[in-house]
Short mmCIF file of C-alpha atoms in Angstrom, two decimals:
data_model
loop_
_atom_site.label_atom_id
_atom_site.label_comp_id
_atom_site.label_asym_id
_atom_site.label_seq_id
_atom_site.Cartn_x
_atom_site.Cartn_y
_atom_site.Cartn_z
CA UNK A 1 20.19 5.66 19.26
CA UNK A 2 16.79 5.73 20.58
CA UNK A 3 13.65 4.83 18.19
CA UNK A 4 12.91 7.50 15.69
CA UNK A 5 9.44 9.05 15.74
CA UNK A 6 7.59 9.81 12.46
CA UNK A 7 8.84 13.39 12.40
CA UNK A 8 12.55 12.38 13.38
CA UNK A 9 11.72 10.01 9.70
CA UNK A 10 10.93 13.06 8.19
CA UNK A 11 14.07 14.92 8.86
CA UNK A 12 16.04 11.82 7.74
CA UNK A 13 14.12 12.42 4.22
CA UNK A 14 14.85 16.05 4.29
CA UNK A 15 18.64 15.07 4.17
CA UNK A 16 18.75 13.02 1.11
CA UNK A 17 18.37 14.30 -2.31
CA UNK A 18 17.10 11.34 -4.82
CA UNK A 19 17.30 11.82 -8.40
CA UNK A 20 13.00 11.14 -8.53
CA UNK A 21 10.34 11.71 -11.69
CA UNK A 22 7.05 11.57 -11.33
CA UNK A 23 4.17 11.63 -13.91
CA UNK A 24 7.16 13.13 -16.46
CA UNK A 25 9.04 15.91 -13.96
CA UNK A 26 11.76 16.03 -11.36
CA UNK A 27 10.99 15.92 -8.02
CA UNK A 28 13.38 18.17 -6.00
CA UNK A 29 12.00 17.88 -2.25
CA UNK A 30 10.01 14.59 -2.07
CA UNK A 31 9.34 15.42 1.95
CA UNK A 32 7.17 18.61 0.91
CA UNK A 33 5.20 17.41 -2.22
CA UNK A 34 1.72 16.36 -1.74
CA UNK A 35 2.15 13.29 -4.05
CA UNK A 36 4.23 11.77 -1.45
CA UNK A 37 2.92 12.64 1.58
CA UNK A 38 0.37 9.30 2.06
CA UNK A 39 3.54 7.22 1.43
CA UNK A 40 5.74 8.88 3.64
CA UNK A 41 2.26 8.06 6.44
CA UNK A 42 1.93 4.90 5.62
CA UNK A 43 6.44 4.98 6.05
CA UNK A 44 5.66 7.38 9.19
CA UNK A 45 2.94 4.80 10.67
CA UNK A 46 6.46 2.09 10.80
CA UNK A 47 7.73 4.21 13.55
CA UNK A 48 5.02 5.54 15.09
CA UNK A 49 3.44 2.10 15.92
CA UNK A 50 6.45 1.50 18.49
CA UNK A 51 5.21 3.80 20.67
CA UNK A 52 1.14 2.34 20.48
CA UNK A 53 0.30 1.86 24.10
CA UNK A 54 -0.82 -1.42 23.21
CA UNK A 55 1.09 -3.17 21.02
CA UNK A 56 4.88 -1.47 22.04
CA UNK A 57 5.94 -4.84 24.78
CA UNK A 58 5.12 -6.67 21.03
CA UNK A 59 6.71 -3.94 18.33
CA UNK A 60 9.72 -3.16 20.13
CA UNK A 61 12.31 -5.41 21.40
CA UNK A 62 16.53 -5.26 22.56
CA UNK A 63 18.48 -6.29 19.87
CA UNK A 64 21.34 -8.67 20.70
CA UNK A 65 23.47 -7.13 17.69
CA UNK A 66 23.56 -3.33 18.93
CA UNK A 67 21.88 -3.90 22.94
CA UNK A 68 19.28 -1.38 21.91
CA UNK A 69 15.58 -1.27 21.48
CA UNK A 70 14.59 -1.63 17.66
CA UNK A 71 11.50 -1.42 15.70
CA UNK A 72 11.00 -5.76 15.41
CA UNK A 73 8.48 -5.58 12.32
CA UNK A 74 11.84 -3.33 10.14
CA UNK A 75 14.71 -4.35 12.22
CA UNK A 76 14.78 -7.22 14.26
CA UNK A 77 16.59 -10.45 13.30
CA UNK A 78 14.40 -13.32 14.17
CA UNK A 79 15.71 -16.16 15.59
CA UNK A 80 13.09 -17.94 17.41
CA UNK A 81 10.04 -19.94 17.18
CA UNK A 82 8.37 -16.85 19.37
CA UNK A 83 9.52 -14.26 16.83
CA UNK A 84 8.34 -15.75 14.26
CA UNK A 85 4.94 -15.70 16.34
CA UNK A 86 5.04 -12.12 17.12
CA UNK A 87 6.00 -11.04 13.89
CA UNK A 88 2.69 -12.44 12.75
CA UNK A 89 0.69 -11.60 15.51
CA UNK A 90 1.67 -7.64 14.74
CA UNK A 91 1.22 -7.90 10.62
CA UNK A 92 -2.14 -9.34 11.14
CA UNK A 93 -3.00 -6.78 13.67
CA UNK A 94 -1.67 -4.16 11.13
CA UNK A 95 -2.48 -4.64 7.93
CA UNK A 96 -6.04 -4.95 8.84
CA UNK A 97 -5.81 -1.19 9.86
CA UNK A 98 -3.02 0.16 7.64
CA UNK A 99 -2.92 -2.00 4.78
CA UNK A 100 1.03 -2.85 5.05
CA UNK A 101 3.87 -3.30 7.69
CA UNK A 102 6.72 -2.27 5.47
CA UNK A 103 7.92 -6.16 6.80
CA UNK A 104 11.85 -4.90 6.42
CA UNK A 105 13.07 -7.15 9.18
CA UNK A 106 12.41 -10.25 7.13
CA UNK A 107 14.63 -8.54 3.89
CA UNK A 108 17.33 -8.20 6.53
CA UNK A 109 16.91 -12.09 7.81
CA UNK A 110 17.10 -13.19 4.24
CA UNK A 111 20.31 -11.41 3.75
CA UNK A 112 21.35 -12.94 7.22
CA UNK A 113 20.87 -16.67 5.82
CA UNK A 114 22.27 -16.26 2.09
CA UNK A 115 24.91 -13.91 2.84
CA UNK A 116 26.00 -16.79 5.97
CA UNK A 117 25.28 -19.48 3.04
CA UNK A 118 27.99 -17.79 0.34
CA UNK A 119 30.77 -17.32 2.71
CA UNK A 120 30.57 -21.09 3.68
CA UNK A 121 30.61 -22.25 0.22
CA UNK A 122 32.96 -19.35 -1.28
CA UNK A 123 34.64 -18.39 1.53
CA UNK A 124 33.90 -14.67 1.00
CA UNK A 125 33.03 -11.60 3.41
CA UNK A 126 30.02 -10.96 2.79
CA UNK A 127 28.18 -12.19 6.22
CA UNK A 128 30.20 -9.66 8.03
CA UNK A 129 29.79 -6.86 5.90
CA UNK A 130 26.25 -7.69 6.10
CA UNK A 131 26.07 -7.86 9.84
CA UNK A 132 27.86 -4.02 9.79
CA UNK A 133 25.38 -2.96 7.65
CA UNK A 134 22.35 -3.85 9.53
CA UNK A 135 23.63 -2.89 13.16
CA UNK A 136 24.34 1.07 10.91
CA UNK A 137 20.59 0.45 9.94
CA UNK A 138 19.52 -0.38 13.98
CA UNK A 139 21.53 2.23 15.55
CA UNK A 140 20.57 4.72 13.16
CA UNK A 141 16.95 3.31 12.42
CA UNK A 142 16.43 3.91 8.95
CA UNK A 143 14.11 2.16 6.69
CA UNK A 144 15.94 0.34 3.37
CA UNK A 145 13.77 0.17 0.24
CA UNK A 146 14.09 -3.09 -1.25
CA UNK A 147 15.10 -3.27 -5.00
CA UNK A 148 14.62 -7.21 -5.79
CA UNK A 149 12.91 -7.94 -9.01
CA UNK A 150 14.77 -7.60 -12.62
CA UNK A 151 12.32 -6.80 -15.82
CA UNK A 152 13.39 -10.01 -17.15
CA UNK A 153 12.50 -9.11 -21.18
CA UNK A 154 12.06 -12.08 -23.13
CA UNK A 155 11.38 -14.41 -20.02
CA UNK A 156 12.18 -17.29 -22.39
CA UNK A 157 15.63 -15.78 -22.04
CA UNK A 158 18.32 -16.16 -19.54
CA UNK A 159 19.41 -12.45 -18.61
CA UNK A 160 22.67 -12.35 -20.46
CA UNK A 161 21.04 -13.97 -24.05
CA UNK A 162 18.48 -11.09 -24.01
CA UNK A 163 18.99 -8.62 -26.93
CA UNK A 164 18.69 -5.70 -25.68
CA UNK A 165 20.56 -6.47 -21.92
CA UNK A 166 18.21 -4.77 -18.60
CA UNK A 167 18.47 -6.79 -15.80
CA UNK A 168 20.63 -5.30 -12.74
CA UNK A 169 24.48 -6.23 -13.48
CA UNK A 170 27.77 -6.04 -12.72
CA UNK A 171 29.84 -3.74 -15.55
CA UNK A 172 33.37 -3.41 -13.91
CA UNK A 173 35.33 -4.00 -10.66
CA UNK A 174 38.52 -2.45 -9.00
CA UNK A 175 40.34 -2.27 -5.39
CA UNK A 176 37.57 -0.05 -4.42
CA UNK A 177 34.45 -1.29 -5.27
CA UNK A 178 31.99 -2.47 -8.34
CA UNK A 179 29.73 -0.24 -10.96
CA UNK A 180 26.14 -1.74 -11.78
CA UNK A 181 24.05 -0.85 -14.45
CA UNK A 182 20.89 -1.51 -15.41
CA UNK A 183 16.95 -1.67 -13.74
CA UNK A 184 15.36 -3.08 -11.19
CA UNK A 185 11.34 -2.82 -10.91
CA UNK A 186 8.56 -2.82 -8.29
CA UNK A 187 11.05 -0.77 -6.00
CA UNK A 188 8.04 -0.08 -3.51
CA UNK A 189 8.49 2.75 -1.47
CA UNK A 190 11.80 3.13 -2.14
CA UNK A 191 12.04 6.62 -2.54
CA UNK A 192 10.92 7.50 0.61
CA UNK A 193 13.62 5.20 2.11
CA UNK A 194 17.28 6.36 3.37
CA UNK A 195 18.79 3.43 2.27
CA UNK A 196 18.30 1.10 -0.77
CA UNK A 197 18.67 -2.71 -0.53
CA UNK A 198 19.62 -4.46 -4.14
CA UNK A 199 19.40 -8.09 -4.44
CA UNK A 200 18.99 -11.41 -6.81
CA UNK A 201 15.86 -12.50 -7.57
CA UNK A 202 16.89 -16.06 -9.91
CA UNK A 203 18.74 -19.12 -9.76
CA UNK A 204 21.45 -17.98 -12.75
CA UNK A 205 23.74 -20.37 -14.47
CA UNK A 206 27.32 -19.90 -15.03
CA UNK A 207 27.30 -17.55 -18.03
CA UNK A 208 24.93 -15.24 -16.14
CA UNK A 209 27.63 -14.36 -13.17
CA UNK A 210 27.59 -10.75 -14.22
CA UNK A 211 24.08 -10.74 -12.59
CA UNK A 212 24.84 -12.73 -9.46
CA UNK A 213 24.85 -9.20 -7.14
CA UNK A 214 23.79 -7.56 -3.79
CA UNK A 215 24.98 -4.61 -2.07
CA UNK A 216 23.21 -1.50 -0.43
CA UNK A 217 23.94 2.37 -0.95
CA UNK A 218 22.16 5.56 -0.17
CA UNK A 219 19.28 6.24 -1.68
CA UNK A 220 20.41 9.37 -2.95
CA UNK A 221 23.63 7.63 -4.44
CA UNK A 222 24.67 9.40 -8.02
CA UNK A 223 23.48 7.41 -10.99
CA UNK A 224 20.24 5.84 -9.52
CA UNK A 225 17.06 7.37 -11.00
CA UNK A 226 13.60 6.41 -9.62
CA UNK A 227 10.56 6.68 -11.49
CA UNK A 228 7.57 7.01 -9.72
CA UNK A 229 3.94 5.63 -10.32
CA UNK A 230 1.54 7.88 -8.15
CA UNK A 231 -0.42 6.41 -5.23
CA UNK A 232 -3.88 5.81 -5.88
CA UNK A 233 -5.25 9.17 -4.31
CA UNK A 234 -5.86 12.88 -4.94
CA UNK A 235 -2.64 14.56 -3.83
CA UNK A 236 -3.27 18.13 -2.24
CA UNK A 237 -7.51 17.62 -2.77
CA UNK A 238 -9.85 17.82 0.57
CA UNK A 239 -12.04 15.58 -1.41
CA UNK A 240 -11.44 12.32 0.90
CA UNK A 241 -14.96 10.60 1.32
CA UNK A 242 -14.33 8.87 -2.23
CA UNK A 243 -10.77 7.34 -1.24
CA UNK A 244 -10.26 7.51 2.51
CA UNK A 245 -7.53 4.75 2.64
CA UNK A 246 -5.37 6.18 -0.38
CA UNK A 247 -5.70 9.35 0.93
CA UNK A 248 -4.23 8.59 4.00
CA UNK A 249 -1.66 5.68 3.14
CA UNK A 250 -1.57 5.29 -0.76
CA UNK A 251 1.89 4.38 -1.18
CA UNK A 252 4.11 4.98 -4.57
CA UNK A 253 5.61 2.70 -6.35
CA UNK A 254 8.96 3.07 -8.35
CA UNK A 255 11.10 1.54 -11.57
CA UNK A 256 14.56 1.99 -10.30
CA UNK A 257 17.38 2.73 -12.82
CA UNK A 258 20.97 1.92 -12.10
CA UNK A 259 23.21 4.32 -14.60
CA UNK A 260 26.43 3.24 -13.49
CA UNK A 261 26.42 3.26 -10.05
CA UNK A 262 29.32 2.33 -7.95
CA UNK A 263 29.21 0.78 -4.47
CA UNK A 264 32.35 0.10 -1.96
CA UNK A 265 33.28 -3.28 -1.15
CA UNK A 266 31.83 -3.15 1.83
CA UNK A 267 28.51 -2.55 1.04
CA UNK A 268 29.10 -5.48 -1.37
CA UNK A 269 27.21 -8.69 -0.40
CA UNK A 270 27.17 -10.73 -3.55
CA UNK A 271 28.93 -10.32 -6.76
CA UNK A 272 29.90 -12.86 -8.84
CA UNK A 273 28.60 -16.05 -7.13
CA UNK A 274 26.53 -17.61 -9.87
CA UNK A 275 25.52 -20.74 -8.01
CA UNK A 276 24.43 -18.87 -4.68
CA UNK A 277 21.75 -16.31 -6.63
CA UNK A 278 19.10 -18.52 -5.87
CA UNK A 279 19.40 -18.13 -2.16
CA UNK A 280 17.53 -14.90 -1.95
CA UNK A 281 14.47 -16.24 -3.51
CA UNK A 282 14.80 -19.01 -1.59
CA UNK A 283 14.32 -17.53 1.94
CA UNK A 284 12.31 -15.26 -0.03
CA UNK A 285 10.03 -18.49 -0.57
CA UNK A 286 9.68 -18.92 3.21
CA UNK A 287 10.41 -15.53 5.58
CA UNK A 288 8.66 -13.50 3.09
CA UNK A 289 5.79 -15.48 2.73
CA UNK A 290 5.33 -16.40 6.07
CA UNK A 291 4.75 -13.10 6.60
CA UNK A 292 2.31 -12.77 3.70
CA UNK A 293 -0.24 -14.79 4.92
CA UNK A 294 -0.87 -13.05 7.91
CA UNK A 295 -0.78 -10.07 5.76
CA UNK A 296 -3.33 -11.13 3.83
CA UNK A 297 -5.41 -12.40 6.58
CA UNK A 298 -5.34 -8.80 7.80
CA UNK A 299 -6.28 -7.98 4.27
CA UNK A 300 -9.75 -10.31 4.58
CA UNK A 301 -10.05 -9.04 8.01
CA UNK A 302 -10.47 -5.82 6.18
CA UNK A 303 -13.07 -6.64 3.72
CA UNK A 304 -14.83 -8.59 6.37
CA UNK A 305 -15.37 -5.66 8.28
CA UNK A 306 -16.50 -3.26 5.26
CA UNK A 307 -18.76 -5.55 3.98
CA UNK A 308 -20.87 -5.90 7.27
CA UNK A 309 -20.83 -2.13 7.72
CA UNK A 310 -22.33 -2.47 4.17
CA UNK A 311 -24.89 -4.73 4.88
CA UNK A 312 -25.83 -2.77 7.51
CA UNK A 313 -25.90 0.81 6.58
CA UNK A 314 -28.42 -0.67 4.06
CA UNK A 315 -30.53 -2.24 6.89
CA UNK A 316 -29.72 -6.06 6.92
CA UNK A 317 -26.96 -6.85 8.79
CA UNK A 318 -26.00 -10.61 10.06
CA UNK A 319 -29.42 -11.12 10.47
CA UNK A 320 -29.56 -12.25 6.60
CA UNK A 321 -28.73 -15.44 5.99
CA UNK A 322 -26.84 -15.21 2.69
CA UNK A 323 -24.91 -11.92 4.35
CA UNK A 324 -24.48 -13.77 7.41
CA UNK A 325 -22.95 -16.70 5.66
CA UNK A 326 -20.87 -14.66 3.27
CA UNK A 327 -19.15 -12.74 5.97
CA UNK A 328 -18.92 -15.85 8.01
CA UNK A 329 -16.51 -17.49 5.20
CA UNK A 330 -14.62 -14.37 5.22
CA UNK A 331 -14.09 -14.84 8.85
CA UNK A 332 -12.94 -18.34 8.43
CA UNK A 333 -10.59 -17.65 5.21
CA UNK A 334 -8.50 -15.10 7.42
CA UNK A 335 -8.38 -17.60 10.23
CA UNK A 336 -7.02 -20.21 8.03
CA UNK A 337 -4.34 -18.14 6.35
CA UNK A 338 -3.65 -16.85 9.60
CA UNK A 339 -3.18 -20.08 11.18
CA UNK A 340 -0.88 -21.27 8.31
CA UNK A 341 1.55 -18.30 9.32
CA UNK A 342 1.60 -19.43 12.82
CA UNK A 343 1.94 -23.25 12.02
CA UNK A 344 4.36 -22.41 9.38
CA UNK A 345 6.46 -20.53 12.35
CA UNK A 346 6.38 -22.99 14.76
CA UNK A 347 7.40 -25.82 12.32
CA UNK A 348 10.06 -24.08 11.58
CA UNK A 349 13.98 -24.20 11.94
CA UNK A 350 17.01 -22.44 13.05
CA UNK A 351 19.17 -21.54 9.91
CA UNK A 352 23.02 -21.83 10.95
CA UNK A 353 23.52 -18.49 10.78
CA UNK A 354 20.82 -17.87 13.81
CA UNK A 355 17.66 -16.59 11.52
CA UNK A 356 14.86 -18.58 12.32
CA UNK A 357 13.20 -20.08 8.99
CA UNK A 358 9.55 -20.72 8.71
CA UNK A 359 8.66 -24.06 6.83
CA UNK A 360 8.50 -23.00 3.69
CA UNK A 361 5.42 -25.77 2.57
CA UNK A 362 3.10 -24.42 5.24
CA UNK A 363 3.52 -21.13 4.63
CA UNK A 364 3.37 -21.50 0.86
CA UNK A 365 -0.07 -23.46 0.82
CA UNK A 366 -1.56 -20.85 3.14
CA UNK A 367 -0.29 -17.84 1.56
CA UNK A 368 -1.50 -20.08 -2.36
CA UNK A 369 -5.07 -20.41 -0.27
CA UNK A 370 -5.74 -16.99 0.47
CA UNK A 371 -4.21 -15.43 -2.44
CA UNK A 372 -6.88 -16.89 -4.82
CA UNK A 373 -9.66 -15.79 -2.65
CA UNK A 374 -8.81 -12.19 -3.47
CA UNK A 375 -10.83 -11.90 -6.78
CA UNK A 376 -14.07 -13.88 -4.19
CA UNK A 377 -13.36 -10.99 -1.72
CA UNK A 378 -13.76 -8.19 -4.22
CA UNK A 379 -16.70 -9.44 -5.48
CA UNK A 380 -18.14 -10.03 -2.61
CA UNK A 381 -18.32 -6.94 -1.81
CA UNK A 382 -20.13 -5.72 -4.88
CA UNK A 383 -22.51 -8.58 -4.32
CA UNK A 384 -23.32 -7.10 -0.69
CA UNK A 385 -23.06 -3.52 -1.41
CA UNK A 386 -25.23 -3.35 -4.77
CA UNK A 387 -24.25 -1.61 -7.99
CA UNK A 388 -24.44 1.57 -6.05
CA UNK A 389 -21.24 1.95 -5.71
CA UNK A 390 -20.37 2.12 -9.53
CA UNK A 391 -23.03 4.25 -10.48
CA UNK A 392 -23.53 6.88 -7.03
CA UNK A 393 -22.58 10.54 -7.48
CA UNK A 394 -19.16 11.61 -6.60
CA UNK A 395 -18.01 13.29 -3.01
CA UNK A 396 -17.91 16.90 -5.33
CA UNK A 397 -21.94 16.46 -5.97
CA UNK A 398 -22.18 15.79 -2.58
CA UNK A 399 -20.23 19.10 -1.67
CA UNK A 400 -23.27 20.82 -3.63
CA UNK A 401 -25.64 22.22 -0.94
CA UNK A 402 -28.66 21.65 -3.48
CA UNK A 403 -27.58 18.21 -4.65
CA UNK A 404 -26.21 17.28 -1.24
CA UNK A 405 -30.54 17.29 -0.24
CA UNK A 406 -31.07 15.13 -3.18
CA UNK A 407 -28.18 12.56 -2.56
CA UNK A 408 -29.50 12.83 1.42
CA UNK A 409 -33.20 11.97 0.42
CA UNK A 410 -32.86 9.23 -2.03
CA UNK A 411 -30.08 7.18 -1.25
CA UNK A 412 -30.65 6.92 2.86
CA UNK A 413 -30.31 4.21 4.18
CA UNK A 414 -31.15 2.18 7.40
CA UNK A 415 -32.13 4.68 10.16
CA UNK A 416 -29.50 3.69 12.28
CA UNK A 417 -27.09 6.08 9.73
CA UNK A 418 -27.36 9.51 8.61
CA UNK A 419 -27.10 9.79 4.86
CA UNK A 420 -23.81 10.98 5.20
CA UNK A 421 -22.72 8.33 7.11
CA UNK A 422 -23.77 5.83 4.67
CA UNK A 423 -22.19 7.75 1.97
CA UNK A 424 -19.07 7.30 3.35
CA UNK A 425 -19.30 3.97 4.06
CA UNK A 426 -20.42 3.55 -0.05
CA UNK A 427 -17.32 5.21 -1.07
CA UNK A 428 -15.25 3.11 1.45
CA UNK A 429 -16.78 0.56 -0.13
CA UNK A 430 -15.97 1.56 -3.94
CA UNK A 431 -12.73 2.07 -3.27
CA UNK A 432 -11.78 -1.16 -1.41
CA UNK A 433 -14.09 -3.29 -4.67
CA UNK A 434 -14.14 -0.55 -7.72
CA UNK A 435 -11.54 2.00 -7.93
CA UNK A 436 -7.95 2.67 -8.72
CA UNK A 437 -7.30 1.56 -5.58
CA UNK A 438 -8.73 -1.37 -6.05
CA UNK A 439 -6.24 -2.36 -8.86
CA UNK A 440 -3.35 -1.64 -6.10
CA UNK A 441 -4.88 -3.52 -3.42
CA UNK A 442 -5.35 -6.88 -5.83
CA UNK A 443 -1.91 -6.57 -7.27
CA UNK A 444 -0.44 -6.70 -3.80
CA UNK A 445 -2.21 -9.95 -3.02
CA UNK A 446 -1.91 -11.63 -5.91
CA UNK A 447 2.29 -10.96 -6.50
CA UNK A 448 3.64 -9.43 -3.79
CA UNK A 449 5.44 -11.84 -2.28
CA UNK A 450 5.37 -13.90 -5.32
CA UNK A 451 2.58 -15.24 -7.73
CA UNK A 452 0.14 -18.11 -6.49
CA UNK A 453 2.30 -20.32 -9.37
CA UNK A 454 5.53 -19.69 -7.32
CA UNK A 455 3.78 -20.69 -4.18
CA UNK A 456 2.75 -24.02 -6.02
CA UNK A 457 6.20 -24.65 -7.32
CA UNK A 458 7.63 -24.48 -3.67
CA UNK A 459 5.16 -26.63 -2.67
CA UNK A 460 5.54 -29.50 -5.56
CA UNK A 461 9.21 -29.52 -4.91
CA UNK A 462 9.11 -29.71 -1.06
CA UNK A 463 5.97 -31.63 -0.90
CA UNK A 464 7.56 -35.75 -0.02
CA UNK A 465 5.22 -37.75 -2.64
CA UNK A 466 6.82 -40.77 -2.73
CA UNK A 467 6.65 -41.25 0.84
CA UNK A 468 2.77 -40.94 -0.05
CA UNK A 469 2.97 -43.20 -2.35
CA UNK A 470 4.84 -46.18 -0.28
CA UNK A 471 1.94 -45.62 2.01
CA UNK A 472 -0.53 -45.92 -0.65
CA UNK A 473 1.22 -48.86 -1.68
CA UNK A 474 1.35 -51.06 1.59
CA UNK A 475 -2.24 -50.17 1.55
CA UNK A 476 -3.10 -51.85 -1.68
CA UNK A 477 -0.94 -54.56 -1.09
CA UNK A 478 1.74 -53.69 -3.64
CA UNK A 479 4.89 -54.71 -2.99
CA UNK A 480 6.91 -53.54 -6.43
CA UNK A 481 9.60 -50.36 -5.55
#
């Protein structure tokens, strides 16, 4: 099947009937309601960009699996040094614009690797299962939500001590298939997906098998419920000046419940396996966050460019040295987490199952780097923009003929702008640094992906100190072990 087109996604959603609530009421047509419609864009955008003049010889290439074209940034199994490359190349080039590539290729290479890992060890079917699964995703071209994270309770807990029992697990088993129950959270997107991906997120011990599952099913499959925070816009307003990028590509976000939900065996890719949970968050640890840094060097590529439109709707510009310098470390904070993605690519290796993994130390450092600039980018941007864009009047003032001459007169700017203009790029600016927005657009660099702490602890475990140390040693002329 050829590449779908963002309508062609739209008729997919029209076709599957998700049990949703939002803000306390069922949702019955998701594809109509103005609450949804930035998410199903910024969804919409996934498709659409394989058919961008200039990036499409990048964004679409022949899968070996089906011997079709596929969307590579959702679909493609990477399994080379040079995709690994691309990959980057495209989030970097997207998330500056869009915010987020909806990166569901790597979900599908981490399944690759640990579903290849527990068949080795267990000798299970899970690999092939897995394989079916994603060449019905390719040849169909749907986009999976991705259910990962558990709520976890009393974290000082292993899942099945807790006392009142909420993380994602297995309740029975028969010649057809397994029932699930319980919740997975941070279900981004999900849905305005056609299919929903369920995995591990922990390392579990032996009395915690129960919770050792994967599988995928529909998202419309009886017994899942999804409820839905709200993207960070005005749903079904015109008023747009004051949140231009929500507007357009807010995306909601969901806490999934599983009410005893059954799934066939072969859409079964873990269940049981204790000792291989910890896979997924492995190749989490290194795919994933791979990707992330380039993400989030899109991210800084962003604020970079707002805050010297800023600085020069208010008539300074580069020619100020503290601006100049301030947007000058913003340029070389993407570069370095964007170089960190690319080294982290080409040092990598080919899993035996064919995915190619990213070194996981690389691309943990540079994605721990840039992640705990994000607080220095935000304020930046108030530091650069003023206190303006806290206390201006809001886009329905500026709908006022009467105060519209006001706002015009006294908060112009350079000449080089009309007041409108510079208006816009104020609220632009609010949004990105002082809205609710803002909140979403922190959260998703600081734990998507994983927390700066998780990027540490790959780091400290992978990181060879002793050899270090010997060095150090033969150095100082110690000779001890």
């Amino acid at each position: 099947m050829a590449i779908k087109t963002k309508a062609q996604f739209v008729e997919d959603l029209k076709r599957v009937k998700p049990e949703v609530y939002i803000g306390g009421e069922r949702v019955d047509s998701l594809w109509n309601d103005p609450r949804f419609q930035s998410t199903i864009n910024l969804l919409g955008a996934t498709y659409d960009f394989s058919f961008d003049e200039e990036f499409k010889h990048l964004s679409v290439v022949t899968s070996p699996l089906v011997n079709e074209p596929v969307r590579r940034l959702n679909m493609h199994i990477q399994t080379t040094a040079e995709d690994a490359f691309i990959k980057v190349k495209l989030t970097r080039e997207v998330t500056q614009k869009r915010i987020c590539t909806w990166c569901q290729s790597n979900m599908l290479c981490i399944l690759w690797a640990s579903t290849y890992e527990t068949d080795r060890k267990h000798g299970t079917p899970y690999h092939e299962r897995f394989r079916e699964f994603v060449k019905y995703l390719m040849k169909n071209d749907y986009n999976i939500g991705w259910a990962m994270m558990d709520p976890k309770g009393d974290r000082s807990l292993p899942p099945s001590k807790q006392k009142t029992v909420t993380d994602l697990r297995i309740t029975k088993k028969n010649s057809k298939g397994i029932t699930v129950r319980g919740c997975k959270v941070h279900t981004s997107y999900a849905p305005c997906a056609t299919e929903l991906m369920v995995v591990s997120c922990r390392a579990l011990g032996e009395t915690d098998g129960d919770f050792a599952v994967s599988f995928a099913v529909p998202v419309d499959t009886k017994g899942i419920k999804y409820i839905v925070r709200p993207a960070p816009n005005r749903p079904g307003s015109d008023l747009t000046m004051e949140c231009p990028i929500g507007t357009a590509i807010g995306a909601v976000e969901a806490m999934t419940v599983f009410d005893d939900v059954f799934v066939p065996w072969d859409r079964v890719f873990l269940c049981g396996e204790w000792d291989m949970a910890g896979q997924v968050p492995y190749y989490f640890g290194n795919i994933q966050r791979q990707s992330k840094c380039a993400c989030l060097a899109g991210h800084t590529d962003l604020i970079c460019g707002v805050a010297a439109l800023i600085a020069d709707v208010n008539g300074l510009g580069m020619k100020t040295t503290h601006i100049r310098d301030k947007i000058t470390r913003l340029m070389l904070e993407a570069e370095t987490a964007y170089g960190c993605a690319v080294g982290a690519g080409a040092d990598g290796r080919r899993h035996p199952s064919g995915v190619w993994v990213p070194n996981e130390l690389i691309a943990n450092a540079g994605l721990n780097y840039i992640k705990n600039l994000s607080g220095d980018h935000i304020t930046l941007i108030h530091d650069i923009a003023g206190g303006i864009i806290v206390t201006m009047p809001t886009e329905q003032d500026y709908r006022d003929p009467v105060i519209r001459e006001w706002m015009n007169t006294y908060l112009a700017g350079s000449s080089k702008y009309t007041p409108e203009e510079r208006m816009r790029a104020l609220y632009l600016a609010r949004e990105v640094a002082a809205s609710r927005w803002t909140g979403y657009f922190f959260g998703w660099a600081i734990n998507a992906s994983g927390s700066p702490m998780t990027n540490e602890v790959v780091v400290r475990a992978g990181y060879d100190l002793e050899k270090r140390i010997h060095i150090a040693k033969h150095w100082a002329g110690i000779t001890k072990a």
